[in-house]
Amino acid sequence: MPESPFDEDSTAEEVTADIDLSGKLAVITGCTSGIGFETMRVLAARGAYVVGTSRSLERAESACHKVRGLCTPIALELADPESVVQCAEHVRSLKTPIDILVCNAGVRGGGNQPVLVNGIERHFAVNHLGHFLLVNRLLERLYLAWQGRIVVVASRTAYRDAPDNGIDFDRLDGSGRYRDREAYGQSKLANVLFAYELGKRLRGTRITANALHPGVIDTDIDRNLNPALRFGFRILASVSGKTVEQGAATSCFVATHPSLGATSGKYFEDCNAVRIADNPHMQNDALAERLWDVSAETMASHMVELRRPDWSEFENGLRRPGENREPIDSEQAGNE
Ligand SMILES: NC(=O)c1ccc[n+]([C@@H]2O[C@H](COP(=O)([O-])OP(=O)(O)OC[C@H]3O[C@@H](n4cnc5c(N)ncnc54)[C@H](OP(=O)(O)O)[C@@H]3O)[C@@H](O)[C@H]2O)c1
């Protein structure tokens, strides 16, 4: 694919200049700080109606208040499947197609003793499984958009720090030798493989799914690192890192740029799709399929069965007039 006109210095405002998002709905997880807040701010400034999530409704409200534009705060704890379901139901109650879903929220660090969430290691549970379930519960609304985009904020730690075998399915409970750096890398590889597999499963639809590395940015993501690592991360971010405005650029570019309407299953860095040729896992079909199956099995009791809309009912994105068909579900009747 052609090189984009943007690079590591581009900001979220620059990559969205001239893009009008009026009438579009964007959902962003983890809107209260860092990259998620800047992504929400810029998408709202371009006219999108934004739903921003946080574990704390108060924090989400406060973040939304700081943004010029239309924002709705919703509570979401990605570690809790019930919270994910409730968040998705809240979004669905807006009765609006979803144009952009940015899976941005994330957790990193915590020490070399695993923290378990429902028996699953926390990085994997929050960064991957929570978003896996959220996408499942919201996908139907992305189908209804003119061109839905799923953007998964991963990290280059996916190919730098993940275990040698990519995803260590036998140790998702954190058993055996545990290092939080490796666990974070594994969860970010899961982010990349999820977008890759989604890209394949959504072929033939108008929904795209892509993953990205935002850059190294001094945000609250280091809050769980030990003081030495925190210091090191801050030095690295100040020497070779990006500002938050630059850090949100790749998310905003992948979420909105007209040149990417048919680009799916890719991994981006610095506003360009890149292929990490010397890594065996980043585009590994068997690993991505297995990750999908294991994730679906783990979240089975909270997932919904997905049906593709019958496009023969639509003409230019609108249901054909005068045809007496049942809506896809009762709630969607309000969208017609
Ligand atoms: N900063 C970097 O250098 C860097 C590099 C590569 C990738 N990334 C990725 O970029 C994304 C954004 O990170 P950031 O740097 O902007 O970090 P951040 O400032 O710490 O923001 C993380 C966001 O995630 C939310 N969050 C944390 N735990 C959550 C949970 N259990 N359930 C739901 N929401 C949760 C937080 O909201 P509340 O605390 O209000 O709930 C916060 O809004 C992450 O996925 C991260 O892995 C960052």
Short mmCIF file of N, CA and C in Angstrom, two decimals, residues 229-308:
data_model
loop_
_atom_site.label_atom_id
_atom_site.label_comp_id
_atom_site.label_asym_id
_atom_site.label_seq_id
_atom_site.Cartn_x
_atom_site.Cartn_y
_atom_site.Cartn_z
N LEU A 229 12.00 1.16 36.85
CA LEU A 229 11.51 1.03 35.48
C LEU A 229 10.76 2.29 35.04
N ARG A 230 10.04 2.86 36.01
CA ARG A 230 9.30 4.09 35.73
C ARG A 230 10.24 5.21 35.32
N PHE A 231 11.32 5.30 36.06
CA PHE A 231 12.34 6.31 35.75
C PHE A 231 12.91 6.05 34.35
N GLY A 232 13.23 4.77 34.09
CA GLY A 232 13.79 4.39 32.78
C GLY A 232 12.83 4.71 31.65
N PHE A 233 11.55 4.41 31.87
CA PHE A 233 10.53 4.66 30.84
C PHE A 233 10.43 6.16 30.56
N ARG A 234 10.49 6.95 31.62
CA ARG A 234 10.36 8.41 31.43
C ARG A 234 11.56 8.99 30.69
N ILE A 235 12.74 8.44 31.00
CA ILE A 235 13.95 8.89 30.28
C ILE A 235 13.80 8.53 28.80
N LEU A 236 13.41 7.27 28.53
CA LEU A 236 13.25 6.81 27.15
C LEU A 236 12.23 7.68 26.41
N ALA A 237 11.10 7.96 27.09
CA ALA A 237 10.05 8.77 26.46
C ALA A 237 10.55 10.19 26.18
N SER A 238 11.39 10.73 27.10
CA SER A 238 11.84 12.11 26.87
C SER A 238 12.92 12.17 25.80
N VAL A 239 13.70 11.09 25.67
CA VAL A 239 14.79 11.11 24.69
C VAL A 239 14.29 10.74 23.30
N SER A 240 13.55 9.63 23.21
CA SER A 240 13.16 9.17 21.87
C SER A 240 11.66 8.99 21.74
N GLY A 241 10.91 9.61 22.65
CA GLY A 241 9.47 9.41 22.63
C GLY A 241 8.71 10.48 21.88
N LYS A 242 7.40 10.38 21.99
CA LYS A 242 6.51 11.33 21.32
C LYS A 242 5.74 12.12 22.37
N THR A 243 5.17 13.24 21.94
CA THR A 243 4.22 13.94 22.78
C THR A 243 2.89 13.17 22.72
N VAL A 244 1.99 13.48 23.63
CA VAL A 244 0.68 12.83 23.59
C VAL A 244 -0.05 13.19 22.28
N GLU A 245 0.15 14.40 21.81
CA GLU A 245 -0.50 14.83 20.56
C GLU A 245 -0.01 13.97 19.39
N GLN A 246 1.29 13.64 19.42
CA GLN A 246 1.83 12.74 18.38
C GLN A 246 1.41 11.30 18.65
N GLY A 247 1.32 10.96 19.93
CA GLY A 247 0.98 9.58 20.30
C GLY A 247 -0.41 9.16 19.86
N ALA A 248 -1.31 10.13 19.75
CA ALA A 248 -2.69 9.80 19.32
C ALA A 248 -2.83 9.86 17.80
N ALA A 249 -1.76 10.23 17.10
CA ALA A 249 -1.89 10.44 15.65
C ALA A 249 -2.21 9.15 14.90
N THR A 250 -1.51 8.06 15.22
CA THR A 250 -1.74 6.83 14.46
C THR A 250 -3.15 6.30 14.72
N SER A 251 -3.63 6.39 15.97
CA SER A 251 -5.01 5.97 16.26
C SER A 251 -5.99 6.78 15.42
N CYS A 252 -5.81 8.10 15.41
CA CYS A 252 -6.75 8.97 14.68
C CYS A 252 -6.63 8.75 13.17
N PHE A 253 -5.41 8.54 12.70
CA PHE A 253 -5.20 8.30 11.27
C PHE A 253 -5.93 7.01 10.84
N VAL A 254 -5.68 5.94 11.57
CA VAL A 254 -6.28 4.64 11.20
C VAL A 254 -7.81 4.71 11.37
N ALA A 255 -8.27 5.50 12.33
CA ALA A 255 -9.71 5.58 12.58
C ALA A 255 -10.46 6.39 11.54
N THR A 256 -9.76 7.31 10.88
CA THR A 256 -10.52 8.28 10.06
C THR A 256 -10.04 8.48 8.63
N HIS A 257 -8.81 8.14 8.32
CA HIS A 257 -8.31 8.65 7.04
C HIS A 257 -9.00 7.98 5.85
N PRO A 258 -9.47 8.77 4.88
CA PRO A 258 -10.21 8.21 3.76
C PRO A 258 -9.41 7.18 2.95
N SER A 259 -8.09 7.30 2.95
CA SER A 259 -7.26 6.37 2.16
C SER A 259 -7.30 4.95 2.72
N LEU A 260 -7.83 4.77 3.93
CA LEU A 260 -7.78 3.46 4.58
C LEU A 260 -9.13 2.74 4.60
N GLY A 261 -10.05 3.19 3.78
CA GLY A 261 -11.40 2.62 3.81
C GLY A 261 -11.44 1.12 3.55
N ALA A 262 -10.46 0.61 2.82
CA ALA A 262 -10.47 -0.83 2.51
C ALA A 262 -9.27 -1.54 3.10
N THR A 263 -8.57 -0.88 4.03
CA THR A 263 -7.37 -1.47 4.62
C THR A 263 -7.74 -2.19 5.92
N SER A 264 -7.44 -3.46 5.99
CA SER A 264 -7.86 -4.23 7.17
C SER A 264 -6.83 -5.30 7.50
N GLY A 265 -6.78 -5.65 8.79
CA GLY A 265 -5.87 -6.72 9.23
C GLY A 265 -4.42 -6.29 9.29
N LYS A 266 -4.17 -5.00 9.21
CA LYS A 266 -2.78 -4.51 9.17
C LYS A 266 -2.33 -4.01 10.54
N TYR A 267 -1.02 -3.80 10.64
CA TYR A 267 -0.39 -3.27 11.84
C TYR A 267 0.34 -1.99 11.46
N PHE A 268 0.09 -0.91 12.19
CA PHE A 268 0.64 0.42 11.85
C PHE A 268 1.63 0.91 12.90
N GLU A 269 2.64 1.61 12.43
CA GLU A 269 3.51 2.42 13.30
C GLU A 269 3.72 3.76 12.61
N ASP A 270 3.74 4.83 13.35
CA ASP A 270 3.99 6.17 12.81
C ASP A 270 3.14 6.46 11.57
N CYS A 271 1.86 6.11 11.66
CA CYS A 271 0.87 6.41 10.59
C CYS A 271 1.14 5.66 9.29
N ASN A 272 1.85 4.56 9.35
CA ASN A 272 2.07 3.74 8.15
C ASN A 272 1.92 2.27 8.49
N ALA A 273 1.33 1.52 7.57
CA ALA A 273 1.26 0.07 7.77
C ALA A 273 2.66 -0.50 7.63
N VAL A 274 3.03 -1.36 8.57
CA VAL A 274 4.37 -1.98 8.50
C VAL A 274 4.22 -3.49 8.67
N ARG A 275 5.17 -4.20 8.10
CA ARG A 275 5.21 -5.64 8.25
C ARG A 275 6.48 -5.98 9.02
N ILE A 276 6.35 -6.66 10.13
CA ILE A 276 7.52 -7.00 10.94
C ILE A 276 8.00 -8.36 10.44
N ALA A 277 8.84 -8.29 9.42
CA ALA A 277 9.18 -9.50 8.66
C ALA A 277 9.92 -10.54 9.48
N ASP A 278 10.74 -10.07 10.44
CA ASP A 278 11.55 -11.06 11.15
C ASP A 278 10.86 -11.62 12.40
N ASN A 279 9.56 -11.37 12.54
CA ASN A 279 8.84 -11.94 13.68
C ASN A 279 7.84 -12.99 13.18
N PRO A 280 7.88 -14.19 13.76
CA PRO A 280 7.04 -15.27 13.24
C PRO A 280 5.57 -15.20 13.70
N HIS A 281 5.26 -14.26 14.61
CA HIS A 281 3.93 -14.30 15.22
C HIS A 281 2.95 -13.23 14.75
N MET A 282 3.47 -12.11 14.26
CA MET A 282 2.61 -10.95 14.04
C MET A 282 1.52 -11.20 13.00
N GLN A 283 1.79 -12.04 12.01
CA GLN A 283 0.76 -12.38 11.03
C GLN A 283 0.68 -13.89 10.87
N ASN A 284 0.59 -14.53 12.00
CA ASN A 284 0.60 -15.99 12.03
C ASN A 284 -0.87 -16.47 12.05
N ASP A 285 -1.31 -17.04 10.93
CA ASP A 285 -2.73 -17.43 10.81
C ASP A 285 -3.15 -18.44 11.87
N ALA A 286 -2.31 -19.45 12.09
CA ALA A 286 -2.69 -20.51 13.03
C ALA A 286 -2.77 -19.94 14.45
N LEU A 287 -1.81 -19.08 14.80
CA LEU A 287 -1.80 -18.50 16.15
C LEU A 287 -3.02 -17.58 16.34
N ALA A 288 -3.33 -16.79 15.31
CA ALA A 288 -4.47 -15.87 15.39
C ALA A 288 -5.78 -16.65 15.53
N GLU A 289 -5.90 -17.74 14.79
CA GLU A 289 -7.13 -18.55 14.88
C GLU A 289 -7.26 -19.20 16.25
N ARG A 290 -6.13 -19.69 16.74
CA ARG A 290 -6.19 -20.34 18.06
C ARG A 290 -6.53 -19.32 19.14
N LEU A 291 -5.94 -18.13 19.02
CA LEU A 291 -6.24 -17.08 20.00
C LEU A 291 -7.74 -16.77 19.97
N TRP A 292 -8.30 -16.69 18.78
CA TRP A 292 -9.73 -16.41 18.65
C TRP A 292 -10.55 -17.50 19.36
N ASP A 293 -10.19 -18.76 19.08
CA ASP A 293 -10.95 -19.88 19.66
C ASP A 293 -10.85 -19.89 21.19
N VAL A 294 -9.63 -19.70 21.68
CA VAL A 294 -9.44 -19.73 23.14
C VAL A 294 -10.18 -18.55 23.79
N SER A 295 -10.12 -17.37 23.16
CA SER A 295 -10.80 -16.19 23.70
C SER A 295 -12.31 -16.41 23.70
N ALA A 296 -12.82 -16.96 22.61
CA ALA A 296 -14.27 -17.18 22.50
C ALA A 296 -14.73 -18.21 23.53
N GLU A 297 -13.88 -19.22 23.74
CA GLU A 297 -14.23 -20.23 24.74
C GLU A 297 -14.25 -19.61 26.14
N THR A 298 -13.25 -18.79 26.42
CA THR A 298 -13.14 -18.18 27.75
C THR A 298 -14.30 -17.21 28.02
N MET A 299 -14.73 -16.48 26.99
CA MET A 299 -15.76 -15.45 27.20
C MET A 299 -17.15 -15.95 26.78
N ALA A 300 -17.26 -17.26 26.47
CA ALA A 300 -18.47 -17.81 25.83
C ALA A 300 -19.76 -17.38 26.53
N SER A 301 -19.77 -17.42 27.86
CA SER A 301 -21.04 -17.18 28.56
C SER A 301 -21.50 -15.73 28.43
N HIS A 302 -20.63 -14.84 27.94
CA HIS A 302 -21.02 -13.43 27.82
C HIS A 302 -21.14 -12.96 26.37
N MET A 303 -20.85 -13.86 25.44
CA MET A 303 -20.83 -13.43 24.03
C MET A 303 -22.19 -13.58 23.37
N VAL A 304 -22.38 -12.82 22.31
CA VAL A 304 -23.61 -12.99 21.52
C VAL A 304 -23.23 -13.59 20.18
N GLU A 305 -24.18 -14.32 19.60
CA GLU A 305 -23.94 -14.88 18.28
C GLU A 305 -24.08 -13.76 17.26
N LEU A 306 -23.14 -13.70 16.34
CA LEU A 306 -23.17 -12.59 15.40
C LEU A 306 -23.84 -12.99 14.10
N ARG A 307 -24.68 -12.12 13.63
CA ARG A 307 -25.30 -12.34 12.32
C ARG A 307 -24.95 -11.16 11.44
N ARG A 308 -24.55 -11.45 10.23
CA ARG A 308 -24.33 -10.35 9.30
C ARG A 308 -25.68 -9.85 8.82
#
